[in-house]
């Protein structure tokens, strides 16, 4: 009963097999192999336009390099205060971008509120040298709270970014889960709604280490080869990342893996809705589920071998928990079995 | 006939298989799995003392984090002017260490000359605030020139570092090749000669991506968990790096792979010694061989499908090449076949 | 009628004269002159203990270097969300401290609330590598809102900092104004309440450019000579900063200048209390006054030549302004004349 | 007998008086006063074109910000190995430019050799991601060795920079001394020879703290307002720097001060030429003189109260000193008296 995180899962057999197959023979290093090129082209097809793709090692690297590529001196990136870049990356964005700052924006369900975003951007008028300068906007899709921006919501943020001439970044560590949840195309969820740069995650969805930084607006990528090398994210045997993506993107494997994860989350959500003791903390639609439960129930589940995290109560939801209750996070993955979900639900009661 | 670099090779079957085996099931993320712990302990055994090990993604990351962990404001790292950190990492050490500098030191055979090192260090007396301050010493073992520091040579550098209270770093991207060449133990080649921090490379020797930053003096590692995370080098599925090292270090696989690479280089060296048209540029003992050959011979070899690099003539060897000759680098790996070496030698004539 | 900022004033004649006197003759550069030493010793006397003093050029430099001197990888400085370091320094603290972050803390009157501070610190438990690590606490005395921490309030923050082993910094750009307002000694307002590092400002109080970074805990200053030089804040003719401080600190000139500024602010506050159209926005005690007034009144004042700034409404005071009203900031200085205050009050009505 | 450095001198009376005059009254802060604007315009006149001028506090700040304004990821600045930015700024350029590197170039008389420069630049071909990328060229005028680039020599470096599309920076800490030595106009010594960015120093030549960063190609200055503020080099009472430059540039005061310094150096050079015991180490033409003398003579001079520095022997001049001799540096300034020069010469014998 592993619901701690989707990165506790291993690697899907098709991805492992492709890795194995790629392990023989010789190939040019540092991203110049035929396989690297072939996979880069596949990204063009998936996004229905010419994109620039850079393989990197971690989601934090993808996000930090994305923001660094469009930073400015005294620069500010606007993101939700629950964004991964803000809460969980040990300040990496600031380090990569020479002290540039993240300016947290409020909004329900871990989604940036457009009015709040505009108000924050307005605090950085052009020429306001003491304040610094607006540099970019970043959203997380799916969010840290298991919610998903609708296409209209993305477009609304994109419109604000464009009007302020700010590059628009999407942290897609769980891009596939969001995509499956919305049932749209990658193009529709990104550049058709104004997204310029995408952190395209594979690791949480069945790869063992495959992250891609995708420039939907390739002219923003000019310095990226140097930014990536300088930050130690250019892999000599890059073809092994390419191999993972090659299998991942083939025959829509990635979508079916995300579909599986989401379906298991649906099963969990339904079970929680019917639970006598627990409840969904808020509506979620991707592969993260947040449950409120009595602490005693959580402790019992832990004792029985269930693995998941209790979670800090969001500041903006003061009435969420009743006496004795805790907030928990339950994450499903491509590897989650229905039986495990049912066993957990049985434990929770 | 692939002699471009040892990182053009793939992954050894035993390593691929271990990866495959590790790909099922669930495990705690970010380096906290049982396998991560088990492998960390194996490093203790290999180095015959308690060390602190941090898995990272690239050799550049290992080197840069090593230097960052002991940097100071205005800090200076002394290294050979041909060191990888100086010539081939796009300034990553300076980026990781906030603008700290590398101060190149001369020396034959790409090895730091002790007198030159002392002279450079002396240029940074304590309190000389305009100059900056000495921060660390770094050597590469095996060197970029295919040579290997003897144990006495390492000890001599270590003694200078210690006397000046400077942490001593070894870039061991080809650690195994050097070790096999010297026929000594890891402890003898490192901390018994004064080395404090080691970049322990696996990628060039049969792993597909496995680098370890090894603190032989664990108290220097205090900030490393944060340094690593902040620079986006903490991998969620870290156990896959652990799995590679698990196979790599088992039954001395790593030594036998390096032994194979070195033996193939020996074969190449012997062939060059007997060649009518080509010659060894200088004496090498690890898995890099530098050959002087007529440009026409190189072109012919390329045309026949051989892959290797021509190489810039070292500044301090002005008389190395005669009219019409070029310097080339030939690298063998665990995957190099004797037949390939012989075929190349036949081509070179 | 100049109330825009205390840095619109010039330099007090005694300070100008001392500068003039210091301008002849030769003296060792870079802070090593007799005058530099003499003034450094005077700081010991003023703070009643041995301190380490570093002259720098701007308040931003003093603050940023203070935080940089105690930063850590992934480090976080806790400060009020209205702190100058957070709102008005173009991200300089993050730049000096390699991407380290400021974590804004709420609190009435621009003073850090202790419960909120503890809650924020608690979000950075030891070993929480994803979050980063707590590195320091900073308060501004007097605050950006013209308020002054009481000695007990400083002690309370200091106690929290000490309990969490976090260095405690005070931004004293208006140190003298706060000191005079409290009527206590420098020691009482700083290290006796737990303050470890102080940005001691002279520029806003009658110097033309004199800022000092004072380490009340000298062992924290070990790297500061290099930090200062590396960030281009070591002045060759440092003795001219020393000369300013020499006059500034002599015969309590600094206290009498701040007393004058505060008294002018008192006169302004009293006038606003009696005004038919304007009012004090909140209670202030140093040399910044915040006034609520009808926009028409402000415009009339501007037209008549008064100089001051309208000010953004604090987020946490939504009911502050009535329809048609604006918030304004009025700053007095050592050079403000009573007649100017009265003229302004007459204009405001 | 003060010959340690031109920054041991104080401030010229005309500059002190202007400071005094500027010290009364109120004026807008942060470089927006009428005086700031007036002086900025004077720079246009002096350089015979529209330039962008930024006042900063130190020469190190001017240099580091200049290089930072044109840096790139993995960027490399080419400069002479004796350049101040390379030897005497505690790594500030690397810190300001995020780890960007200085690549030392050889050349006689502390001047960049054109062939060596081209060879170094060639080591950074476009797309060579491992090496980093060429970012800028910097020369020092007058050099650290008291020599002065001729106009043709500047043009030759400028031509190489332009051909490689590299911005060309001149460190003019002693700009006036070089200008007077060449007897040309500021335009002729800068942009007419390809210089794009100039560090224009006033401090060493009679100001107490006045440095200007002059963009002769204003489009390179776009980010400078933020770069300057972020690095804590925007002075609130900027008008006091303006006041110094106002006097400095009025009626060619700066040229007459530099002329005085150079003339005193000429007197010294002539004396050394005629000396029985000492000699000019090499030909110098600005206000730095390098003398070879017996150590006993130096010691005697020190004992008699003369102040100057002994100097490390340049690596590329191994035969400079005979047994028992030392190299010394003697610097004159606007404040040096002929009598002092003669007294020193008498001492040296």
XYZ file of N, CA, C and O in Angstrom, chain A residues 285-339:
220
model
N -8.509 15.968 -9.368
C -8.827 15.251 -10.610
C -7.621 14.545 -11.209
O -7.770 13.791 -12.165
N -6.431 14.791 -10.674
C -5.268 14.074 -11.208
C -4.927 12.921 -10.249
O -5.822 12.358 -9.620
N -3.652 12.596 -10.139
C -3.290 11.403 -9.375
C -2.862 11.685 -7.928
O -2.221 10.853 -7.300
N -3.183 12.866 -7.448
C -2.983 13.147 -6.039
C -4.345 13.331 -5.380
O -5.194 14.062 -5.904
N -4.508 12.699 -4.243
C -5.763 12.773 -3.503
C -5.432 13.279 -2.112
O -4.443 12.834 -1.514
N -6.208 14.215 -1.636
C -5.993 14.719 -0.284
C -7.176 14.313 0.575
O -8.326 14.601 0.233
N -6.878 13.612 1.645
C -7.932 13.074 2.499
C -7.823 13.639 3.899
O -6.729 13.763 4.445
N -8.982 13.982 4.452
C -9.046 14.329 5.866
C -9.473 13.077 6.618
O -10.404 12.382 6.187
N -8.762 12.798 7.688
C -9.115 11.598 8.457
C -8.755 11.811 9.925
O -7.921 12.649 10.252
N -9.419 11.078 10.791
C -9.014 11.138 12.210
C -7.574 10.650 12.340
O -7.165 9.707 11.654
N -6.826 11.281 13.207
C -5.441 10.878 13.386
C -5.333 9.409 13.771
O -4.419 8.701 13.338
N -6.280 8.954 14.535
C -6.248 7.549 14.962
C -6.337 6.622 13.754
O -5.699 5.562 13.711
N -7.130 7.023 12.784
C -7.265 6.204 11.572
C -5.948 6.191 10.807
O -5.489 5.151 10.338
N -5.341 7.344 10.694
C -4.049 7.414 10.016
C -3.024 6.520 10.714
O -2.306 5.743 10.065
N -2.982 6.630 12.016
C -2.009 5.830 12.764
C -2.249 4.338 12.562
O -1.314 3.556 12.421
N -3.509 3.967 12.539
C -3.844 2.557 12.334
C -3.389 2.102 10.949
O -2.823 1.010 10.789
N -3.625 2.959 9.955
C -3.211 2.614 8.584
C -1.692 2.471 8.500
O -1.168 1.535 7.898
N -0.982 3.402 9.137
C 0.483 3.294 9.152
C 0.914 1.977 9.786
O 1.800 1.279 9.281
N 0.287 1.672 10.890
C 0.653 0.443 11.610
C 0.423 -0.787 10.748
O 1.146 -1.781 10.839
N -0.588 -0.684 9.889
C -0.897 -1.829 9.022
C -0.048 -1.826 7.753
O -0.241 -2.660 6.875
N 0.877 -0.898 7.663
C 1.801 -0.930 6.529
C 1.480 0.025 5.401
O 2.208 0.074 4.411
N 0.421 0.787 5.543
C 0.145 1.780 4.497
C 1.198 2.881 4.558
O 1.676 3.230 5.642
N 1.560 3.402 3.400
C 2.564 4.463 3.324
C 1.983 5.661 2.595
O 1.599 5.577 1.424
N 1.875 6.746 3.305
C 1.483 8.030 2.716
C 1.922 9.117 3.690
O 2.414 8.804 4.781
N 1.753 10.364 3.309
C 2.237 11.460 4.156
C 1.080 12.231 4.784
O 0.055 12.463 4.134
N 1.253 12.606 6.058
C 0.359 13.655 6.556
C 0.872 14.967 5.986
O 2.026 15.070 5.554
N 0.052 15.954 5.953
C 0.334 17.144 5.149
C -0.010 18.394 5.953
O -0.993 18.381 6.685
N 0.800 19.417 5.846
C 0.456 20.637 6.590
C -0.855 21.248 6.087
O -1.106 21.277 4.886
N -1.621 21.733 7.013
C -2.896 22.354 6.646
C -2.639 23.637 5.869
O -1.870 24.484 6.306
N -3.270 23.793 4.715
C -3.052 25.044 3.962
C -3.498 26.245 4.794
O -4.551 26.221 5.432
N -2.668 27.284 4.753
C -2.959 28.491 5.535
C -4.311 29.096 5.189
O -4.978 29.672 6.044
N -4.687 28.983 3.916
C -5.902 29.672 3.495
C -7.150 28.804 3.661
O -8.216 29.140 3.160
N -7.020 27.695 4.371
C -8.191 26.858 4.640
C -8.264 26.557 6.130
O -8.214 25.393 6.550
N -8.413 27.587 6.926
C -8.331 27.406 8.379
C -9.400 26.465 8.942
O -9.180 25.815 9.951
N -10.541 26.349 8.293
C -11.604 25.521 8.868
C -11.618 24.097 8.359
O -12.581 23.359 8.571
N -10.536 23.703 7.700
C -10.555 22.400 7.018
C -10.678 21.215 7.973
O -11.377 20.239 7.674
N -9.977 21.309 9.077
C -9.883 20.143 9.981
C -10.686 20.364 11.248
O -10.680 21.445 11.826
N -11.356 19.308 11.662
C -12.005 19.326 12.972
C -11.030 18.751 14.002
O -10.031 18.115 13.654
N -11.344 18.964 15.231
C -10.549 18.422 16.347
C -10.180 16.957 16.099
O -11.050 16.131 15.804
N -8.921 16.664 16.192
C -8.500 15.263 16.074
C -8.295 14.792 14.653
O -7.874 13.658 14.427
N -8.559 15.654 13.708
C -8.393 15.246 12.311
C -7.032 15.689 11.761
O -6.452 16.673 12.227
N -6.598 14.970 10.772
C -5.367 15.349 10.075
C -5.620 15.374 8.573
O -6.551 14.735 8.077
N -4.769 16.145 7.896
C -4.809 16.163 6.433
C -3.735 15.196 5.939
O -2.632 15.154 6.500
N -4.065 14.426 4.913
C -3.086 13.467 4.367
C -3.074 13.572 2.847
O -4.043 14.006 2.234
N -1.930 13.155 2.295
C -1.816 13.135 0.838
C -1.609 11.696 0.377
O -0.745 10.974 0.910
N -2.384 11.280 -0.616
C -2.318 9.923 -1.165
C -2.061 10.042 -2.661
O -2.863 10.635 -3.386
N -0.961 9.480 -3.095
C -0.590 9.606 -4.504
C -0.598 8.237 -5.164
O -0.028 7.280 -4.627
N -1.255 8.172 -6.303
C -1.232 6.931 -7.079
C -0.252 7.080 -8.235
O 0.162 8.187 -8.574
N 0.089 5.944 -8.816
C 1.032 5.993 -9.933
C 0.647 4.948 -10.969
O -0.323 4.192 -10.771
N 1.413 4.887 -12.027
C 1.200 3.864 -13.065
C 1.250 2.464 -12.490
O 0.722 1.524 -13.073
N 1.896 2.325 -11.329
C 2.135 0.988 -10.781
C 1.137 0.625 -9.684
O 1.209 -0.468 -9.122
N 0.241 1.528 -9.389
C -0.721 1.258 -8.324
C -1.746 0.210 -8.780
O -2.277 0.301 -9.885
N -1.991 -0.758 -7.917
C -2.966 -1.807 -8.228
C -4.301 -1.490 -7.556
O -4.345 -0.959 -6.442
N -5.380 -1.873 -8.232
C -6.707 -1.646 -7.662
C -6.828 -2.325 -6.297
O -7.426 -1.778 -5.355
N -6.223 -3.472 -6.198
C -6.296 -4.194 -4.929
C -5.674 -3.420 -3.777
O -6.156 -3.464 -2.634
